[in-house]
mmCIF file of C-alpha atoms in Angstrom:
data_model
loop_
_atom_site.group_PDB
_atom_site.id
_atom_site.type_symbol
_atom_site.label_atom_id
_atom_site.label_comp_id
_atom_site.label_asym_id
_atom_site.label_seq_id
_atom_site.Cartn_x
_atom_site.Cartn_y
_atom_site.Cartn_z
ATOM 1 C CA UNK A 94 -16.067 -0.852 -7.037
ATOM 2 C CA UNK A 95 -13.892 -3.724 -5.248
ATOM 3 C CA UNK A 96 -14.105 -3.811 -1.476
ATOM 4 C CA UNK A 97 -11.719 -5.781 0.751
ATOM 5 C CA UNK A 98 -12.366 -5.747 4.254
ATOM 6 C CA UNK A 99 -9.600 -6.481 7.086
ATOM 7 C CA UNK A 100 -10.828 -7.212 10.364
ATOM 8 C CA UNK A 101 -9.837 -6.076 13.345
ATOM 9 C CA UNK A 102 -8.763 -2.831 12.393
ATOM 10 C CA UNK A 103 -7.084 -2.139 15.434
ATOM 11 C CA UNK A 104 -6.284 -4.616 18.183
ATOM 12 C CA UNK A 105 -3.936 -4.417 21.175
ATOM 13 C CA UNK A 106 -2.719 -7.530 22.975
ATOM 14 C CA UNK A 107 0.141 -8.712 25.676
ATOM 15 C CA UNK A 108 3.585 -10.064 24.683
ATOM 16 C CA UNK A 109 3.353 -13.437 23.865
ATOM 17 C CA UNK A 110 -0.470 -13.962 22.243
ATOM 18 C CA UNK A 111 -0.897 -14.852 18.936
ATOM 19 C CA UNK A 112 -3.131 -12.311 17.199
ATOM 20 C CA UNK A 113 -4.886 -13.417 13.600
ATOM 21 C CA UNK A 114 -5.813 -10.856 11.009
ATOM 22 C CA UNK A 115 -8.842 -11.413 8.536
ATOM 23 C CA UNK A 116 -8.610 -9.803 4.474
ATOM 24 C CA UNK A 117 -11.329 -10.833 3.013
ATOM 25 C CA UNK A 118 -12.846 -9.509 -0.861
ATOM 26 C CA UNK A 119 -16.637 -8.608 -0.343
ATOM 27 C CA UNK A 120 -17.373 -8.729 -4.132
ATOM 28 C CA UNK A 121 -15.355 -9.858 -6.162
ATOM 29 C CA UNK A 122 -12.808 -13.551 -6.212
ATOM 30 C CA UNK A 123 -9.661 -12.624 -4.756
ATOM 31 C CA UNK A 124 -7.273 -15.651 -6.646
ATOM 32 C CA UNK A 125 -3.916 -13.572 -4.860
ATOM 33 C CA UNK A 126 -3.658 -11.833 -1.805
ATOM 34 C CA UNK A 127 -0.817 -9.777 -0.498
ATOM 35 C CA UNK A 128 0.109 -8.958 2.904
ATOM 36 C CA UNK A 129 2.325 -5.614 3.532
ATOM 37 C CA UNK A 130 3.873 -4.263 7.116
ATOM 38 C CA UNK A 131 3.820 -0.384 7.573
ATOM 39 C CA UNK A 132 6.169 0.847 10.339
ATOM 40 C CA UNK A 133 5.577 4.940 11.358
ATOM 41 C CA UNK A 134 6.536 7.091 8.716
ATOM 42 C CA UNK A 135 7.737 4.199 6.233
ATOM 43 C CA UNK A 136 6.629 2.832 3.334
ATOM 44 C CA UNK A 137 4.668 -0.325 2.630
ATOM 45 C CA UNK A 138 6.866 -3.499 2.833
ATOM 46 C CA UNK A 139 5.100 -6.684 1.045
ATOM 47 C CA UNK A 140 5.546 -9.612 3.242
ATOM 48 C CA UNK A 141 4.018 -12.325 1.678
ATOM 49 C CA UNK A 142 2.317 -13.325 -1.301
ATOM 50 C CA UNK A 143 -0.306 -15.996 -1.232
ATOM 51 C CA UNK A 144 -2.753 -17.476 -4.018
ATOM 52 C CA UNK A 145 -5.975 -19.317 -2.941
ATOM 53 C CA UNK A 146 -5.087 -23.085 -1.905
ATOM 54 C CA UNK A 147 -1.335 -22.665 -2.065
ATOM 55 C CA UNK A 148 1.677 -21.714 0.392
ATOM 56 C CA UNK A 149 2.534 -18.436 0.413
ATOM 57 C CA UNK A 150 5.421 -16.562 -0.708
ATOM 58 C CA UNK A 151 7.256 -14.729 1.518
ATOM 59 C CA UNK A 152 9.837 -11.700 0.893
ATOM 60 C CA UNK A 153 13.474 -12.207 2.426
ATOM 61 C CA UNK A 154 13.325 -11.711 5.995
ATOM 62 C CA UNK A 155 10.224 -12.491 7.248
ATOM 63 C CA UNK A 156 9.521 -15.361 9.548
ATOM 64 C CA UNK A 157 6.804 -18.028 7.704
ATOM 65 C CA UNK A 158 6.964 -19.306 11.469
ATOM 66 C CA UNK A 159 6.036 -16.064 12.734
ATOM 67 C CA UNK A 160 3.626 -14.958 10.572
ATOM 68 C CA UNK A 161 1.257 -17.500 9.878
ATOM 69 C CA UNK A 162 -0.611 -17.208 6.193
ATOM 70 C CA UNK A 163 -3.874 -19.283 5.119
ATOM 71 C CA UNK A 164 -5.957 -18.580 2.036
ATOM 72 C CA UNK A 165 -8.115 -20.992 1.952
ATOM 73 C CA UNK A 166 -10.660 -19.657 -0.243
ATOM 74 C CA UNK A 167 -11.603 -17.184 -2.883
ATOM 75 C CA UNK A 168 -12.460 -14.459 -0.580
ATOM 76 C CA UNK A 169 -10.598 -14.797 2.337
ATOM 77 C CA UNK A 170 -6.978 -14.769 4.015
ATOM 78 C CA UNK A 171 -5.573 -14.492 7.500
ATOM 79 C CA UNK A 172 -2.330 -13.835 8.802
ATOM 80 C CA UNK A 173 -1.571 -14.656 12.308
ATOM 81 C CA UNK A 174 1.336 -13.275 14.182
ATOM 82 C CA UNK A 175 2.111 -16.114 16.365
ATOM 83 C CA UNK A 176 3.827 -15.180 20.234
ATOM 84 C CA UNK A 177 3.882 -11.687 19.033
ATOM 85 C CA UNK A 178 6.254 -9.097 20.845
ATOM 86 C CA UNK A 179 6.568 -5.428 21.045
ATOM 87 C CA UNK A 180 8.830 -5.192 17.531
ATOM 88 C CA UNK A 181 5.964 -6.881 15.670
ATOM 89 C CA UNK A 182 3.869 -3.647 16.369
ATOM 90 C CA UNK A 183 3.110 -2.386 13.475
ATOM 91 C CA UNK A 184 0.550 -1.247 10.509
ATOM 92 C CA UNK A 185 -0.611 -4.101 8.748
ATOM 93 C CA UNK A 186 -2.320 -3.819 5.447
ATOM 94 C CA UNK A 187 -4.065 -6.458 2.663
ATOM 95 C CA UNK A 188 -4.587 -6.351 -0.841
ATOM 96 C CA UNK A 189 -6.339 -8.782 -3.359
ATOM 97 C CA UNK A 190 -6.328 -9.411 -6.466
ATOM 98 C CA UNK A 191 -8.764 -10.946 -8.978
ATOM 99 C CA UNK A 192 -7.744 -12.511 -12.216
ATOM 100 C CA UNK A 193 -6.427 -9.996 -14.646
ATOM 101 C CA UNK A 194 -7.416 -7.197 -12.196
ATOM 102 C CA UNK A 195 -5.406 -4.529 -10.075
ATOM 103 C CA UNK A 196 -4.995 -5.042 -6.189
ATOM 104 C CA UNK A 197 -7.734 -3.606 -4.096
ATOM 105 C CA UNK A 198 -6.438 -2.816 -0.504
ATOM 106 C CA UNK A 199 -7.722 -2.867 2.576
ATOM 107 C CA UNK A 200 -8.119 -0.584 5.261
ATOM 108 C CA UNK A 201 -5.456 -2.064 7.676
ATOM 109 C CA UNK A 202 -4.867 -3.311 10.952
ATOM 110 C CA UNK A 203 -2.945 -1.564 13.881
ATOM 111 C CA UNK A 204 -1.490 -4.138 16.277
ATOM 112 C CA UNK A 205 0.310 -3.257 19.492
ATOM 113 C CA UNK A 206 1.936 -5.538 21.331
ATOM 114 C CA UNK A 207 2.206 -4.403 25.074
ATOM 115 C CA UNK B 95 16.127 -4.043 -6.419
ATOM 116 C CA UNK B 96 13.573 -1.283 -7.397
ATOM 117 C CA UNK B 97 13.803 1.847 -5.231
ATOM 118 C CA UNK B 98 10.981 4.414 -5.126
ATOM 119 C CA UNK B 99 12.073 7.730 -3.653
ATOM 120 C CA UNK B 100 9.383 10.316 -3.197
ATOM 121 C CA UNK B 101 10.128 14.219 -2.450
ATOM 122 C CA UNK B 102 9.491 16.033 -0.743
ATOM 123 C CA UNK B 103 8.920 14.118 2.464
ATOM 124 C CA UNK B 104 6.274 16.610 3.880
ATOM 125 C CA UNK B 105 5.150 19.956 2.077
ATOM 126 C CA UNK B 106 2.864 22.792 3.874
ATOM 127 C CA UNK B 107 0.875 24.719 1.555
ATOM 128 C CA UNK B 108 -1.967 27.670 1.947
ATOM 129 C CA UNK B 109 -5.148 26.420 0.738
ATOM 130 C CA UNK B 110 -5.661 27.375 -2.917
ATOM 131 C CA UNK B 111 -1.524 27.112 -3.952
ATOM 132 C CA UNK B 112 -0.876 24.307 -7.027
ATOM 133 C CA UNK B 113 1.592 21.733 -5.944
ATOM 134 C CA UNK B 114 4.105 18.922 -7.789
ATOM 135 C CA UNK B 115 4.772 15.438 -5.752
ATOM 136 C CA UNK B 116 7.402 14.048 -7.200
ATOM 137 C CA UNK B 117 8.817 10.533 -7.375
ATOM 138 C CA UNK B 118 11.670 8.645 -8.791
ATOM 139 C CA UNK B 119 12.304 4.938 -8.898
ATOM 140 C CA UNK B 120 15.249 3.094 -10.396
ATOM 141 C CA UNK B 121 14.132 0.829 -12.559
ATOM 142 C CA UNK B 122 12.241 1.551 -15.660
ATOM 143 C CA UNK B 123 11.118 -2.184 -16.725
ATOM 144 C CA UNK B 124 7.761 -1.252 -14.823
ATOM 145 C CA UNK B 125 4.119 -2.373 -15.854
ATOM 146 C CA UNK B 126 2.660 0.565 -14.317
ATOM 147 C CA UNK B 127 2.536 3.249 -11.880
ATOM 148 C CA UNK B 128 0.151 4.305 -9.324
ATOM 149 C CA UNK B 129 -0.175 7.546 -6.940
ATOM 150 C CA UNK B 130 -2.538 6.289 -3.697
ATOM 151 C CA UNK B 131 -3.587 8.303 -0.806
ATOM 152 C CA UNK B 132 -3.392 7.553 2.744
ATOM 153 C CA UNK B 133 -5.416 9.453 5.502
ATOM 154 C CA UNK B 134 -3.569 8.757 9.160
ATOM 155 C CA UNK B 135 -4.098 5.351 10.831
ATOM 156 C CA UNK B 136 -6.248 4.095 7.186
ATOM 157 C CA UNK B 137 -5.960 2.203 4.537
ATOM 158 C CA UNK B 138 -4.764 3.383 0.667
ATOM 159 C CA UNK B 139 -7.013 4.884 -1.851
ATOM 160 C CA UNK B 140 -6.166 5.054 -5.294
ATOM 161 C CA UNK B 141 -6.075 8.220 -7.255
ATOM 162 C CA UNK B 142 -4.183 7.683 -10.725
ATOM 163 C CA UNK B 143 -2.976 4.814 -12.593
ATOM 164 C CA UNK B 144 -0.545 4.863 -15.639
ATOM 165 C CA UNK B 145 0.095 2.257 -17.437
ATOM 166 C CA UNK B 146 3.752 2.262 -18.620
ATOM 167 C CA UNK B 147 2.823 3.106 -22.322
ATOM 168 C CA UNK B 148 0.912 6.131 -21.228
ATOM 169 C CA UNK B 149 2.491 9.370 -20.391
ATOM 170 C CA UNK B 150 -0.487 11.045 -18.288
ATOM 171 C CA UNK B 151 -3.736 9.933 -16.319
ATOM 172 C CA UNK B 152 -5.929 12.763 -14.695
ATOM 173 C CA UNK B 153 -8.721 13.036 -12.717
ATOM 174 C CA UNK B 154 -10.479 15.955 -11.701
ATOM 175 C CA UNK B 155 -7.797 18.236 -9.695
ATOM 176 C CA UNK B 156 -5.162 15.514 -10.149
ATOM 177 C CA UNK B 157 -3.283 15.070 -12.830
ATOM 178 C CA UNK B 158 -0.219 12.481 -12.916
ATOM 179 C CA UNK B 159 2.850 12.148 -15.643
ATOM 180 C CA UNK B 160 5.200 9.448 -16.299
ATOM 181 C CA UNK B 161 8.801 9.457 -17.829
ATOM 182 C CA UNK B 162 10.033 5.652 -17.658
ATOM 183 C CA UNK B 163 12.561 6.495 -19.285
ATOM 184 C CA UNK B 164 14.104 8.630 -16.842
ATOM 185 C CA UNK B 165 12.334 6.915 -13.866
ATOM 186 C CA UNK B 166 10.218 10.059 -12.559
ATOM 187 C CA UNK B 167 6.376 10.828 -12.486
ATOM 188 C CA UNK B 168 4.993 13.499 -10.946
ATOM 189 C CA UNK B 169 1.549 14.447 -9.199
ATOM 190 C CA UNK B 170 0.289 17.743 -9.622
ATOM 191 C CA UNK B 171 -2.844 18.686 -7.252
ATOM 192 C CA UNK B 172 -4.531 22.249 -8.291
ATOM 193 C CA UNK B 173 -6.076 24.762 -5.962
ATOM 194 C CA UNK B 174 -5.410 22.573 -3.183
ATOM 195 C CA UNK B 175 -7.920 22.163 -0.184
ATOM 196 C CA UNK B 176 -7.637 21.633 3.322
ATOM 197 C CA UNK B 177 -9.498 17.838 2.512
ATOM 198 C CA UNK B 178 -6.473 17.331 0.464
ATOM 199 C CA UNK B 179 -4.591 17.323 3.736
ATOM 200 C CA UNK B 180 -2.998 13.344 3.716
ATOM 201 C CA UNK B 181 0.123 11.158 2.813
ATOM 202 C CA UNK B 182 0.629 10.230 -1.168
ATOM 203 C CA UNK B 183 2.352 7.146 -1.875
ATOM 204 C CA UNK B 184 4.091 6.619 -5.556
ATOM 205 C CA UNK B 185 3.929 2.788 -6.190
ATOM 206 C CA UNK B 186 5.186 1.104 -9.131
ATOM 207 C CA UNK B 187 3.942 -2.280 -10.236
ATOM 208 C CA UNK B 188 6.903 -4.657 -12.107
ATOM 209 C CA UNK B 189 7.814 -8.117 -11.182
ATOM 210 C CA UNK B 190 4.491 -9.212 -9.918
ATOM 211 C CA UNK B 191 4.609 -6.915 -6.811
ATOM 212 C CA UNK B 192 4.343 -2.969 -5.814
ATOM 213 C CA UNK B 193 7.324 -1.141 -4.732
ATOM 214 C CA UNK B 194 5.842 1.653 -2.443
ATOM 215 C CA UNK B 195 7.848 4.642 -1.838
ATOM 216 C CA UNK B 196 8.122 6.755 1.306
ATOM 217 C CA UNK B 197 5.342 8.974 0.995
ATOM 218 C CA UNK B 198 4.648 12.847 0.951
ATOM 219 C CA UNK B 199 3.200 14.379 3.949
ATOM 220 C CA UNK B 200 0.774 16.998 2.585
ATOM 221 C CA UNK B 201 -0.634 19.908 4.599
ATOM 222 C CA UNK B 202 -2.986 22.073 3.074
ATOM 223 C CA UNK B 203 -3.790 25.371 5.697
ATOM 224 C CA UNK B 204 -6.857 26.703 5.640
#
């Protein structure tokens, strides 16, 4: 089946570095990828929405200037959390999504922010 | 805004009980719904899709229903096992995008 691998999947960092996430589709063209924030014991929130060689989308409240999106290419995204602080600590998952296919997720990304 | 409430928010069962997940979300205009699985500190791993024409999906001790009408689904797991131990997510897919709800903490006790 569809694998999508996120990279690192768990990083911690100090206040103020700028930490990039990688979601990238092993096998299969990923034309949309989505980017969701987990906090403990919540439920997925999608952040952005971005399709290969376009800006993404992003859902009402979340800082484009703070989280940084590129999907440059078929397989691969990043999102960068630019001077990231302690509030930005948080699961972080991917999904993507070929052409006329469901999402495939990925396996997430823990960031804390010390 | 589509709202996806699952309950209960945790449930602690004895290995070998049948349980019912249940969600409810607030719009019915959906395209489909879909019941993941999320193991602590991972990613999500799909168990059942319906499509919002069909009424049931099941797979092996799963099995999943689906009332758009009324906005509820439910997923019943038979003769749980401690393996089964995990969150479940209800998501349904309808404007281009998932609406994930809240989750069900499962414990299954040896």
């Amino acid at each position: 089946g569809a694998v999508v691998s996120q990279h690192p999947s768990w990083v911690i960092c100090k206040s103020g570095t700028s930490v990039k996430i990688e979601c990238r589709s092993l096998d299969f063209q990923a034309t949309t990828m989505f980017w969701y924030r987990q906090f403990p014991k919540q439920s997925l929130m999608l952040m952005a929405t971005s399709n290969e060689g376009s800006k993404a989308t992003y859902e009402q409240g979340v800082e484009k200037d703070k989280f940084l999106i590129n999907h440059a290419s078929l397989t691969l995204s990043t999102l960068t959390v630019t001077s990231a602080h302690p509030e930005d600590s948080s699961f972080y998952i991917c999904s993507a999504q070929g052409s006329n296919q469901p999402q495939h997720f990925g396996d997430g990304t823990r960031l804390s922010i010390l | 805004k589509q709202e996806v409430t699952q309950i209960p928010a945790a449930l602690s069962v004895p290995e070998g009980e049948n349980l019912v997940l249940n969600c409810s979300f607030t719009d019915s205009a959906i395209y489909n719904l879909q019941w993941f699985r999320q193991d602590p500190g991972k990613g999500l791993t799909s168990l059942l899709l319906i499509q919002s024409s069909q009424r049931e999906q099941t797979s092996g001790r799963l099995n999943a229903s689906l009332d758009k009408s009324s906005g509820r689904s439910t997923l019943y797991i038979a003769a749980s096992q401690p393996g089964d131990s995990a969150t479940y997510l209800c998501a349904v897919y309808g404007g281009n995008q998932f609406y994930f709800g809240t989750g069900t903490s499962l414990t299954v006790i040896p």
